[in-house]
Amino acid sequence: MNPLTSGPFYQNTMKIVEDAGRLVNLNPNALERLRYPRRAIIVNVPVKMDDGRLKIFTGYRVQHNQMLGPFKGGIRYHHNVDLSEVAALAALMTFKNSLLGLPLGGGKGGIQVDPSMLSRNELEGLTRRFTSEIAPFIGPDKDIPAPDVGTDSQTMAWMLDTFSLDSGYSQTGVVTGKPVEIGGSLGRESATGLGVVYITQKAVQIKNIKMSECRIAIQGFGKVGMHAAIEAYALGARVVAVSDVSGGIYTEKGLNIPDLVRYVKEHKVVKGFPGSEVISNEDILELPVDVLAPCALESVITGENAPRVKAKIIVEGANGPLTREADEILHGKGILVCPDILANGGGVVVSYFEWVQDIVWLFWTEDEVRSKLRDVMYKAFDSVYAFADKSNVNMRTAAMGTSLERLQRAMMLRGAAW
Ligand code: NAD
């Protein structure tokens, strides 16, 4: 059994590749190559805890494919992180970057840790030592990490600093999603959420719903979910429910998102927001809304709860929030599912913009970043929708098919498949 490819999330991802591969007559050698990540690094990271003990944390970096350019993908800190999950997320990055037309391959990393249980000092120690351990395999031309669940711009600042100290000079291009003061891009923090909303705008048009009349529920109120809520609210949509690890909140008249953001800054969680009703993380997925955006973790909609989902559109802010069984049920119900590799691509698009800005040392305004992002997301949606329409398949198969066509061309040209 291959520990990289045996997990259910990885297997599910490869089934999508096989389905879409048949549609685009994917070359068998190309398929065989895409089935396996190129490389996986496993490190056991010693950390000096505040009480003086030494504790070991296991971390991973999986590099799936680099046919289109350097590996690129986030670093996740979560207690459930495992090797095969990281491999699946790395593979999704390969397909996402190809779909979005970026000159980047796919990678992902993670540490099995609950970051909320560590002090700031311990987190810094963990991040710096992890960076040193994987340093031979990352770099601006090799593999460029970014934030994901449980990590943020501060994590990237520590990674940048450690990598630069080890190299002997400042290497800002080694990570993206870093603070603007040290080479980050304006608009990166909100990019994934904004991308979710650009895709939502396109999807509601298809369903003849006006954005200003749209009712939205968002699971997860972190980097993706919170910014999706802010951007949707700014366009006049009614965000009726949001949730986080503490549970959900709901109000039919729509949540005041700027007030909620201020509340969360102070209280850390959405729970207890004045004027809202309590709703569970399970019930939020079953609300009769126009748009449901799962923006937390994977496999939250399964064969069990999919029959009860009432949204007209699902926009996957998270990676892999639907199981394969759920996907089939929702497609059968006529729900328009905008898949992760399309819908949450805004983050990596602006990460790519950040990497480019770091290379040329010329920084763009936030308006420039947002309008360039909008162009990429609209174009990607249009090509996926056209593929789905032409081939009579769902948006997930169409997104994968579009991505595989580009990857296959690159692999044939490079002689990596024949
Ligand atoms: P984050 O850590 O900033 O936020 C995660 C949110 O999910 C938090 O609000 C947390 O409270 C909530 N949450 C955790 N467990 C939950 C549970 N059991 N039920 C409900 N909510 C729960 O992470 P993020 O960066 O916002 O990432 C969220 C998802 O989006 C992940 O799947 C990630 O891979 C994906 N993603 C992130 C980016 C990015 O740029 N950050 C880009 C593409 C995809």
mmCIF file of C-alpha atoms in Angstrom, residues 106-258:
data_model
loop_
_atom_site.group_PDB
_atom_site.id
_atom_site.type_symbol
_atom_site.label_atom_id
_atom_site.label_comp_id
_atom_site.label_asym_id
_atom_site.label_seq_id
_atom_site.Cartn_x
_atom_site.Cartn_y
_atom_site.Cartn_z
ATOM 1 C CA GLY A 106 1.357 21.575 -7.371
ATOM 2 C CA GLY A 107 2.632 21.107 -3.822
ATOM 3 C CA LYS A 108 1.257 21.187 -0.282
ATOM 4 C CA GLY A 109 2.600 20.906 3.237
ATOM 5 C CA GLY A 110 1.336 20.435 6.718
ATOM 6 C CA ILE A 111 2.155 19.760 10.335
ATOM 7 C CA GLN A 112 0.073 17.563 12.593
ATOM 8 C CA VAL A 113 -0.578 20.099 15.332
ATOM 9 C CA ASP A 114 -3.439 22.043 16.870
ATOM 10 C CA PRO A 115 -1.992 25.578 16.625
ATOM 11 C CA SER A 116 -4.452 26.917 19.199
ATOM 12 C CA MET A 117 -2.679 24.762 21.848
ATOM 13 C CA LEU A 118 0.737 26.386 21.220
ATOM 14 C CA SER A 119 2.024 29.727 22.485
ATOM 15 C CA ARG A 120 3.330 32.275 19.981
ATOM 16 C CA ASN A 121 6.896 31.351 20.963
ATOM 17 C CA GLU A 122 6.245 27.649 20.417
ATOM 18 C CA LEU A 123 4.578 28.330 17.036
ATOM 19 C CA GLU A 124 7.529 30.418 15.939
ATOM 20 C CA GLY A 125 9.975 27.692 17.022
ATOM 21 C CA LEU A 126 7.957 25.030 15.220
ATOM 22 C CA THR A 127 7.692 27.074 12.011
ATOM 23 C CA ARG A 128 11.375 28.018 11.936
ATOM 24 C CA ARG A 129 12.617 24.472 12.542
ATOM 25 C CA PHE A 130 10.131 23.009 10.014
ATOM 26 C CA THR A 131 11.365 25.544 7.430
ATOM 27 C CA SER A 132 14.999 24.575 8.065
ATOM 28 C CA GLU A 133 14.145 20.879 7.694
ATOM 29 C CA ILE A 134 12.450 21.346 4.299
ATOM 30 C CA ALA A 135 14.785 24.160 3.132
ATOM 31 C CA PRO A 136 16.765 22.021 0.658
ATOM 32 C CA PHE A 137 13.543 21.342 -1.238
ATOM 33 C CA ILE A 138 11.910 24.794 -1.326
ATOM 34 C CA GLY A 139 12.930 28.159 -2.836
ATOM 35 C CA PRO A 140 11.621 30.827 -5.237
ATOM 36 C CA ASP A 141 12.445 28.667 -8.275
ATOM 37 C CA LYS A 142 11.687 25.289 -6.692
ATOM 38 C CA ASP A 143 8.685 25.256 -4.398
ATOM 39 C CA ILE A 144 6.841 28.242 -2.939
ATOM 40 C CA PRO A 145 4.657 27.673 0.167
ATOM 41 C CA ALA A 146 1.721 29.897 1.233
ATOM 42 C CA PRO A 147 -0.782 29.995 4.128
ATOM 43 C CA ASP A 148 -3.600 27.451 4.476
ATOM 44 C CA VAL A 149 -5.740 26.260 7.395
ATOM 45 C CA GLY A 150 -4.150 27.245 10.709
ATOM 46 C CA THR A 151 -1.341 29.353 9.209
ATOM 47 C CA ASP A 152 -1.229 33.029 8.226
ATOM 48 C CA SER A 153 0.972 35.890 7.037
ATOM 49 C CA GLN A 154 2.984 35.762 10.293
ATOM 50 C CA THR A 155 3.794 32.093 9.643
ATOM 51 C CA MET A 156 5.033 33.088 6.183
ATOM 52 C CA ALA A 157 7.145 35.918 7.651
ATOM 53 C CA TRP A 158 8.918 33.394 9.942
ATOM 54 C CA MET A 159 9.420 31.004 7.023
ATOM 55 C CA LEU A 160 10.850 33.773 4.842
ATOM 56 C CA ASP A 161 13.200 34.917 7.586
ATOM 57 C CA THR A 162 14.471 31.417 8.414
ATOM 58 C CA PHE A 163 15.014 30.508 4.761
ATOM 59 C CA SER A 164 16.800 33.828 4.131
ATOM 60 C CA LEU A 165 19.048 33.382 7.207
ATOM 61 C CA ASP A 166 20.033 29.908 6.012
ATOM 62 C CA SER A 167 20.734 31.268 2.488
ATOM 63 C CA GLY A 168 22.695 34.326 3.646
ATOM 64 C CA TYR A 169 20.526 36.861 1.819
ATOM 65 C CA SER A 170 16.889 37.950 1.731
ATOM 66 C CA GLN A 171 14.747 35.657 -0.393
ATOM 67 C CA THR A 172 11.289 37.218 -0.419
ATOM 68 C CA GLY A 173 10.054 34.988 -3.260
ATOM 69 C CA VAL A 174 10.301 31.779 -1.200
ATOM 70 C CA VAL A 175 6.768 32.174 0.198
ATOM 71 C CA THR A 176 3.611 34.063 -0.732
ATOM 72 C CA GLY A 177 0.840 35.344 1.495
ATOM 73 C CA LYS A 178 3.444 37.227 3.556
ATOM 74 C CA PRO A 179 2.876 40.688 5.073
ATOM 75 C CA VAL A 180 2.940 43.603 2.595
ATOM 76 C CA GLU A 181 5.825 45.222 4.540
ATOM 77 C CA ILE A 182 8.175 42.382 3.549
ATOM 78 C CA GLY A 183 7.211 41.830 -0.077
ATOM 79 C CA GLY A 184 3.609 40.659 0.162
ATOM 80 C CA SER A 185 0.983 41.726 -2.347
ATOM 81 C CA LEU A 186 -1.876 44.076 -1.670
ATOM 82 C CA GLY A 187 -5.104 42.119 -1.979
ATOM 83 C CA ARG A 188 -3.587 38.704 -1.123
ATOM 84 C CA GLU A 189 -5.353 38.387 2.205
ATOM 85 C CA SER A 190 -8.805 38.757 0.666
ATOM 86 C CA ALA A 191 -7.957 37.008 -2.634
ATOM 87 C CA THR A 192 -9.432 33.540 -2.051
ATOM 88 C CA GLY A 193 -12.682 34.947 -0.621
ATOM 89 C CA LEU A 194 -12.897 37.515 -3.414
ATOM 90 C CA GLY A 195 -12.325 34.753 -5.980
ATOM 91 C CA VAL A 196 -15.163 32.758 -4.383
ATOM 92 C CA VAL A 197 -17.410 35.789 -4.873
ATOM 93 C CA TYR A 198 -16.315 36.364 -8.506
ATOM 94 C CA ILE A 199 -17.266 32.736 -9.225
ATOM 95 C CA THR A 200 -20.533 33.222 -7.304
ATOM 96 C CA GLN A 201 -21.354 36.247 -9.492
ATOM 97 C CA LYS A 202 -20.940 34.107 -12.608
ATOM 98 C CA ALA A 203 -22.928 31.186 -11.169
ATOM 99 C CA VAL A 204 -25.913 33.295 -10.051
ATOM 100 C CA GLN A 205 -26.109 34.784 -13.558
ATOM 101 C CA ILE A 206 -26.502 31.251 -14.945
ATOM 102 C CA LYS A 207 -29.345 30.612 -12.491
ATOM 103 C CA ASN A 208 -30.943 34.018 -13.225
ATOM 104 C CA ILE A 209 -30.520 35.276 -9.682
ATOM 105 C CA LYS A 210 -29.486 38.880 -8.982
ATOM 106 C CA MET A 211 -26.510 39.247 -6.632
ATOM 107 C CA SER A 212 -28.469 41.909 -4.707
ATOM 108 C CA GLU A 213 -31.289 39.403 -4.090
ATOM 109 C CA CYS A 214 -29.034 36.467 -3.332
ATOM 110 C CA ARG A 215 -29.135 34.677 0.071
ATOM 111 C CA ILE A 216 -25.836 33.086 1.050
ATOM 112 C CA ALA A 217 -24.686 30.699 3.804
ATOM 113 C CA ILE A 218 -20.966 30.294 4.507
ATOM 114 C CA GLN A 219 -19.393 27.492 6.543
ATOM 115 C CA GLY A 220 -16.023 28.597 7.974
ATOM 116 C CA PHE A 221 -15.143 32.160 8.938
ATOM 117 C CA GLY A 222 -11.377 32.091 8.489
ATOM 118 C CA LYS A 223 -9.212 33.530 5.738
ATOM 119 C CA VAL A 224 -11.512 32.257 2.992
ATOM 120 C CA GLY A 225 -14.992 32.385 4.552
ATOM 121 C CA MET A 226 -14.637 35.772 6.241
ATOM 122 C CA HIS A 227 -13.429 37.507 3.096
ATOM 123 C CA ALA A 228 -16.091 35.795 0.982
ATOM 124 C CA ALA A 229 -18.667 37.197 3.433
ATOM 125 C CA ILE A 230 -17.134 40.703 3.321
ATOM 126 C CA GLU A 231 -17.061 40.781 -0.490
ATOM 127 C CA ALA A 232 -20.550 39.302 -0.928
ATOM 128 C CA TYR A 233 -21.975 41.794 1.594
ATOM 129 C CA ALA A 234 -20.266 44.668 -0.253
ATOM 130 C CA LEU A 235 -22.090 43.612 -3.431
ATOM 131 C CA GLY A 236 -25.441 43.743 -1.625
ATOM 132 C CA ALA A 237 -25.952 39.992 -1.136
ATOM 133 C CA ARG A 238 -27.661 38.801 2.052
ATOM 134 C CA VAL A 239 -25.302 36.611 4.095
ATOM 135 C CA VAL A 240 -27.920 34.874 6.256
ATOM 136 C CA ALA A 241 -25.650 32.407 8.062
ATOM 137 C CA VAL A 242 -21.984 31.790 8.818
ATOM 138 C CA SER A 243 -20.197 29.327 11.071
ATOM 139 C CA ASP A 244 -16.809 28.446 12.486
ATOM 140 C CA VAL A 245 -15.401 25.820 14.795
ATOM 141 C CA SER A 246 -17.587 27.236 17.641
ATOM 142 C CA GLY A 247 -20.830 26.640 15.675
ATOM 143 C CA GLY A 248 -23.046 28.770 13.449
ATOM 144 C CA ILE A 249 -25.146 31.936 13.562
ATOM 145 C CA TYR A 250 -28.205 32.777 11.474
ATOM 146 C CA THR A 251 -30.530 35.677 10.802
ATOM 147 C CA GLU A 252 -33.035 35.787 7.961
ATOM 148 C CA LYS A 253 -32.639 39.540 7.416
ATOM 149 C CA GLY A 254 -28.913 39.045 6.770
ATOM 150 C CA LEU A 255 -25.899 39.475 9.047
ATOM 151 C CA ASN A 256 -24.157 42.831 9.266
ATOM 152 C CA ILE A 257 -20.759 41.539 8.149
ATOM 153 C CA PRO A 258 -18.579 44.564 9.074
#
